[in-house]
Amino acid sequence: MNTDLYYEITQFYYREAYLLDARKFEEWLEILTDDIRYRMPLRATREKKDGSNIVEAMTFFEETKTSLTTRVKRLGTSSAWAEDPAPRTRHFITNILLETVSEDDKLTVRSHFLFKRSRAQDVGTEELFGERLDVLQKSGGTWKIASRTIYPDQTVLSVMNLSMFL
């Protein structure tokens, strides 16, 4: 394994988590390619004989750079009432595994995530956790996310809304 590349990718993910937790969403958009595919398919509870428990044909969201940009712009308006006051979030990224490195500066990366969110004076916190499968692409000497598929471990999401970015 190329330890320099592994270090570079882990720092990329830690920086991304910082940008999201610090609500620097415009900067976060800059680390996405213009043709990004950002999606979260459903997970179903199925017996092993019935096949995969991921339902690729149904998604919680399936977005593009345009729709992600629209969501970020909306956060600055008064219609984003669920985000005012802004919730406090933490993205924990672990188990980063570089799966494939291609010769055209593309990299497939698996990682696990734990997302925590608290709101105002609420005692309870919300959490979402699972696995991400990313395709990173080097562009202009920096890595960008070209594709992200988020596989939640929960079949029923225990969050109030999906206004966060994972």
PDB file of C-alpha atoms in Angstrom:
ATOM      1  CA  MET A   1       0.000   0.000   0.000  1.00  0.00           C
ATOM      2  CA  ASN A   2       1.121   3.509  -0.755  1.00  0.00           C
ATOM      3  CA  THR A   3       1.157   5.108   2.701  1.00  0.00           C
ATOM      4  CA  ASP A   4       1.574   8.624   1.298  1.00  0.00           C
ATOM      5  CA  LEU A   5      -1.595   8.213  -0.776  1.00  0.00           C
ATOM      6  CA  TYR A   6      -3.466   6.735   2.189  1.00  0.00           C
ATOM      7  CA  TYR A   7      -2.444   9.683   4.367  1.00  0.00           C
ATOM      8  CA  GLU A   8      -3.499  12.137   1.639  1.00  0.00           C
ATOM      9  CA  ILE A   9      -6.942  10.514   1.319  1.00  0.00           C
ATOM     10  CA  THR A  10      -7.565  10.334   5.073  1.00  0.00           C
ATOM     11  CA  GLN A  11      -6.673  14.022   5.370  1.00  0.00           C
ATOM     12  CA  PHE A  12      -9.070  14.742   2.490  1.00  0.00           C
ATOM     13  CA  TYR A  13     -11.911  13.015   4.383  1.00  0.00           C
ATOM     14  CA  TYR A  14     -11.076  14.697   7.687  1.00  0.00           C
ATOM     15  CA  ARG A  15     -11.076  18.072   5.933  1.00  0.00           C
ATOM     16  CA  GLU A  16     -14.438  17.272   4.350  1.00  0.00           C
ATOM     17  CA  ALA A  17     -15.881  16.397   7.787  1.00  0.00           C
ATOM     18  CA  TYR A  18     -14.551  19.690   9.149  1.00  0.00           C
ATOM     19  CA  LEU A  19     -16.131  21.673   6.299  1.00  0.00           C
ATOM     20  CA  LEU A  20     -19.510  20.059   6.921  1.00  0.00           C
ATOM     21  CA  ASP A  21     -19.398  20.424  10.711  1.00  0.00           C
ATOM     22  CA  ALA A  22     -18.238  24.047  10.434  1.00  0.00           C
ATOM     23  CA  ARG A  23     -21.118  24.668   7.995  1.00  0.00           C
ATOM     24  CA  LYS A  24     -18.713  25.741   5.247  1.00  0.00           C
ATOM     25  CA  PHE A  25     -21.014  24.268   2.636  1.00  0.00           C
ATOM     26  CA  GLU A  26     -19.845  26.458  -0.257  1.00  0.00           C
ATOM     27  CA  GLU A  27     -16.291  25.215   0.293  1.00  0.00           C
ATOM     28  CA  TRP A  28     -17.618  21.661   0.497  1.00  0.00           C
ATOM     29  CA  LEU A  29     -19.284  22.075  -2.905  1.00  0.00           C
ATOM     30  CA  GLU A  30     -15.858  22.919  -4.336  1.00  0.00           C
ATOM     31  CA  ILE A  31     -14.547  19.423  -3.541  1.00  0.00           C
ATOM     32  CA  LEU A  32     -17.308  17.841  -5.648  1.00  0.00           C
ATOM     33  CA  THR A  33     -16.962  17.298  -9.388  1.00  0.00           C
ATOM     34  CA  ASP A  34     -19.494  19.053 -11.611  1.00  0.00           C
ATOM     35  CA  ASP A  35     -20.986  15.697 -12.640  1.00  0.00           C
ATOM     36  CA  ILE A  36     -21.178  14.163  -9.140  1.00  0.00           C
ATOM     37  CA  ARG A  37     -23.756  11.504  -8.402  1.00  0.00           C
ATOM     38  CA  TYR A  38     -24.681  11.694  -4.705  1.00  0.00           C
ATOM     39  CA  ARG A  39     -27.194   9.100  -3.545  1.00  0.00           C
ATOM     40  CA  MET A  40     -28.486   7.045  -0.653  1.00  0.00           C
ATOM     41  CA  PRO A  41     -30.415   3.888  -1.558  1.00  0.00           C
ATOM     42  CA  LEU A  42     -32.805   2.241   0.892  1.00  0.00           C
ATOM     43  CA  ARG A  43     -31.854  -0.656   3.104  1.00  0.00           C
ATOM     44  CA  ALA A  44     -34.474  -3.343   3.673  1.00  0.00           C
ATOM     45  CA  THR A  45     -34.594  -6.218   6.112  1.00  0.00           C
ATOM     46  CA  ARG A  46     -34.494  -9.396   4.061  1.00  0.00           C
ATOM     47  CA  GLU A  47     -33.538 -12.969   4.607  1.00  0.00           C
ATOM     48  CA  LYS A  48     -30.279 -14.036   2.994  1.00  0.00           C
ATOM     49  CA  LYS A  49     -32.100 -16.190   0.425  1.00  0.00           C
ATOM     50  CA  ASP A  50     -33.940 -13.090  -0.855  1.00  0.00           C
ATOM     51  CA  GLY A  51     -30.745 -11.358  -1.978  1.00  0.00           C
ATOM     52  CA  SER A  52     -29.206  -8.026  -1.123  1.00  0.00           C
ATOM     53  CA  ASN A  53     -30.735  -5.875   1.575  1.00  0.00           C
ATOM     54  CA  ILE A  54     -29.898  -2.742  -0.426  1.00  0.00           C
ATOM     55  CA  VAL A  55     -32.705  -1.516  -2.667  1.00  0.00           C
ATOM     56  CA  GLU A  56     -30.811   0.325  -5.418  1.00  0.00           C
ATOM     57  CA  ALA A  57     -34.022   1.186  -7.306  1.00  0.00           C
ATOM     58  CA  MET A  58     -35.323   3.283  -4.386  1.00  0.00           C
ATOM     59  CA  THR A  59     -33.391   6.085  -2.743  1.00  0.00           C
ATOM     60  CA  PHE A  60     -33.746   8.505   0.140  1.00  0.00           C
ATOM     61  CA  PHE A  61     -32.106  10.977  -2.207  1.00  0.00           C
ATOM     62  CA  GLU A  62     -30.347  11.014  -5.556  1.00  0.00           C
ATOM     63  CA  GLU A  63     -28.682  14.314  -6.271  1.00  0.00           C
ATOM     64  CA  THR A  64     -26.480  16.204  -8.681  1.00  0.00           C
ATOM     65  CA  LYS A  65     -24.168  19.159  -8.210  1.00  0.00           C
ATOM     66  CA  THR A  66     -27.047  21.425  -9.218  1.00  0.00           C
ATOM     67  CA  SER A  67     -29.434  20.030  -6.615  1.00  0.00           C
ATOM     68  CA  LEU A  68     -26.745  20.057  -3.917  1.00  0.00           C
ATOM     69  CA  THR A  69     -25.937  23.686  -4.754  1.00  0.00           C
ATOM     70  CA  THR A  70     -29.639  24.553  -4.539  1.00  0.00           C
ATOM     71  CA  ARG A  71     -29.826  22.918  -1.108  1.00  0.00           C
ATOM     72  CA  VAL A  72     -26.781  24.880   0.093  1.00  0.00           C
ATOM     73  CA  LYS A  73     -28.240  28.169  -1.196  1.00  0.00           C
ATOM     74  CA  ARG A  74     -31.547  27.416   0.527  1.00  0.00           C
ATOM     75  CA  LEU A  75     -29.759  27.120   3.879  1.00  0.00           C
ATOM     76  CA  GLY A  76     -29.108  30.855   3.697  1.00  0.00           C
ATOM     77  CA  THR A  77     -32.786  31.707   3.363  1.00  0.00           C
ATOM     78  CA  SER A  78     -35.578  32.050   5.914  1.00  0.00           C
ATOM     79  CA  SER A  79     -37.330  29.001   4.448  1.00  0.00           C
ATOM     80  CA  ALA A  80     -34.715  26.680   5.946  1.00  0.00           C
ATOM     81  CA  TRP A  81     -36.539  26.764   9.276  1.00  0.00           C
ATOM     82  CA  ALA A  82     -35.212  23.355  10.370  1.00  0.00           C
ATOM     83  CA  GLU A  83     -31.711  24.843  10.228  1.00  0.00           C
ATOM     84  CA  ASP A  84     -32.418  27.990  12.291  1.00  0.00           C
ATOM     85  CA  PRO A  85     -30.916  27.959  14.772  1.00  0.00           C
ATOM     86  CA  ALA A  86     -28.335  25.782  13.106  1.00  0.00           C
ATOM     87  CA  PRO A  87     -27.997  22.297  14.551  1.00  0.00           C
ATOM     88  CA  ARG A  88     -24.620  21.148  15.822  1.00  0.00           C
ATOM     89  CA  THR A  89     -23.208  18.239  13.861  1.00  0.00           C
ATOM     90  CA  ARG A  90     -20.268  15.879  13.925  1.00  0.00           C
ATOM     91  CA  HIS A  91     -19.145  13.606  11.133  1.00  0.00           C
ATOM     92  CA  PHE A  92     -16.923  10.722  12.236  1.00  0.00           C
ATOM     93  CA  ILE A  93     -15.180   8.975   9.342  1.00  0.00           C
ATOM     94  CA  THR A  94     -13.387   5.661   9.949  1.00  0.00           C
ATOM     95  CA  ASN A  95     -12.292   2.412   8.325  1.00  0.00           C
ATOM     96  CA  ILE A  96     -11.046   4.179   5.213  1.00  0.00           C
ATOM     97  CA  LEU A  97     -10.159   1.547   2.644  1.00  0.00           C
ATOM     98  CA  LEU A  98      -8.601   2.385  -0.711  1.00  0.00           C
ATOM     99  CA  GLU A  99     -10.106  -0.233  -2.994  1.00  0.00           C
ATOM    100  CA  THR A 100      -8.900   0.537  -6.483  1.00  0.00           C
ATOM    101  CA  VAL A 101      -6.541   3.030  -7.987  1.00  0.00           C
ATOM    102  CA  SER A 102      -6.850   3.545 -11.723  1.00  0.00           C
ATOM    103  CA  GLU A 103      -4.304   5.046 -14.049  1.00  0.00           C
ATOM    104  CA  ASP A 104      -6.624   7.943 -14.949  1.00  0.00           C
ATOM    105  CA  ASP A 105      -6.353   9.464 -11.454  1.00  0.00           C
ATOM    106  CA  LYS A 106      -9.528   7.840 -10.112  1.00  0.00           C
ATOM    107  CA  LEU A 107      -9.730   6.092  -6.787  1.00  0.00           C
ATOM    108  CA  THR A 108     -12.498   3.967  -5.246  1.00  0.00           C
ATOM    109  CA  VAL A 109     -12.718   4.408  -1.479  1.00  0.00           C
ATOM    110  CA  ARG A 110     -14.901   2.752   1.150  1.00  0.00           C
ATOM    111  CA  SER A 111     -15.394   4.369   4.529  1.00  0.00           C
ATOM    112  CA  HIS A 112     -17.670   4.083   7.524  1.00  0.00           C
ATOM    113  CA  PHE A 113     -19.424   7.091   8.968  1.00  0.00           C
ATOM    114  CA  LEU A 114     -21.231   8.105  12.112  1.00  0.00           C
ATOM    115  CA  PHE A 115     -23.236  11.315  11.877  1.00  0.00           C
ATOM    116  CA  LYS A 116     -24.447  12.954  15.102  1.00  0.00           C
ATOM    117  CA  ARG A 117     -26.728  15.995  15.304  1.00  0.00           C
ATOM    118  CA  SER A 118     -28.113  17.977  18.225  1.00  0.00           C
ATOM    119  CA  ARG A 119     -30.616  20.798  18.102  1.00  0.00           C
ATOM    120  CA  ALA A 120     -31.061  23.815  20.382  1.00  0.00           C
ATOM    121  CA  GLN A 121     -31.675  22.638  23.952  1.00  0.00           C
ATOM    122  CA  ASP A 122     -32.933  19.175  22.958  1.00  0.00           C
ATOM    123  CA  VAL A 123     -31.600  16.521  25.298  1.00  0.00           C
ATOM    124  CA  GLY A 124     -31.636  13.809  22.646  1.00  0.00           C
ATOM    125  CA  THR A 125     -29.346  13.551  19.675  1.00  0.00           C
ATOM    126  CA  GLU A 126     -29.948  12.140  16.232  1.00  0.00           C
ATOM    127  CA  GLU A 127     -27.592   9.753  14.552  1.00  0.00           C
ATOM    128  CA  LEU A 128     -27.130   8.068  11.247  1.00  0.00           C
ATOM    129  CA  PHE A 129     -24.403   5.564  10.496  1.00  0.00           C
ATOM    130  CA  GLY A 130     -23.296   3.275   7.735  1.00  0.00           C
ATOM    131  CA  GLU A 131     -20.888   2.926   4.851  1.00  0.00           C
ATOM    132  CA  ARG A 132     -19.949   5.200   1.974  1.00  0.00           C
ATOM    133  CA  LEU A 133     -18.599   4.146  -1.381  1.00  0.00           C
ATOM    134  CA  ASP A 134     -16.860   7.009  -3.165  1.00  0.00           C
ATOM    135  CA  VAL A 135     -15.104   7.523  -6.436  1.00  0.00           C
ATOM    136  CA  LEU A 136     -12.491  10.241  -6.070  1.00  0.00           C
ATOM    137  CA  GLN A 137     -10.974  11.928  -9.084  1.00  0.00           C
ATOM    138  CA  LYS A 138      -7.840  14.026  -9.175  1.00  0.00           C
ATOM    139  CA  SER A 139      -8.490  17.331 -10.884  1.00  0.00           C
ATOM    140  CA  GLY A 140      -5.973  20.153 -11.065  1.00  0.00           C
ATOM    141  CA  GLY A 141      -3.759  18.396  -8.539  1.00  0.00           C
ATOM    142  CA  THR A 142      -6.518  18.013  -5.921  1.00  0.00           C
ATOM    143  CA  TRP A 143      -8.958  15.233  -5.116  1.00  0.00           C
ATOM    144  CA  LYS A 144     -12.671  15.707  -5.738  1.00  0.00           C
ATOM    145  CA  ILE A 145     -15.644  13.466  -5.071  1.00  0.00           C
ATOM    146  CA  ALA A 146     -17.043  12.240  -8.396  1.00  0.00           C
ATOM    147  CA  SER A 147     -19.547   9.813  -6.912  1.00  0.00           C
ATOM    148  CA  ARG A 148     -20.828   8.993  -3.446  1.00  0.00           C
ATOM    149  CA  THR A 149     -23.223   6.210  -2.533  1.00  0.00           C
ATOM    150  CA  ILE A 150     -24.272   6.160   1.103  1.00  0.00           C
ATOM    151  CA  TYR A 151     -25.476   2.870   2.567  1.00  0.00           C
ATOM    152  CA  PRO A 152     -27.240   3.512   5.890  1.00  0.00           C
ATOM    153  CA  ASP A 153     -27.170   0.663   8.388  1.00  0.00           C
ATOM    154  CA  GLN A 154     -30.667   1.538   9.602  1.00  0.00           C
ATOM    155  CA  THR A 155     -33.748   0.369   7.715  1.00  0.00           C
ATOM    156  CA  VAL A 156     -35.791   3.050   9.488  1.00  0.00           C
ATOM    157  CA  LEU A 157     -33.958   6.351   9.784  1.00  0.00           C
ATOM    158  CA  SER A 158     -34.200   7.933  13.228  1.00  0.00           C
ATOM    159  CA  VAL A 159     -33.558  11.506  12.096  1.00  0.00           C
ATOM    160  CA  MET A 160     -36.112  14.322  11.832  1.00  0.00           C
ATOM    161  CA  ASN A 161     -35.100  15.173   8.273  1.00  0.00           C
ATOM    162  CA  LEU A 162     -32.393  14.619   5.680  1.00  0.00           C
ATOM    163  CA  SER A 163     -31.177  18.212   5.521  1.00  0.00           C
ATOM    164  CA  MET A 164     -27.604  17.137   6.330  1.00  0.00           C
ATOM    165  CA  PHE A 165     -24.840  16.171   3.925  1.00  0.00           C
ATOM    166  CA  LEU A 166     -23.102  12.865   4.527  1.00  0.00           C
TER     167      LEU A 166
END
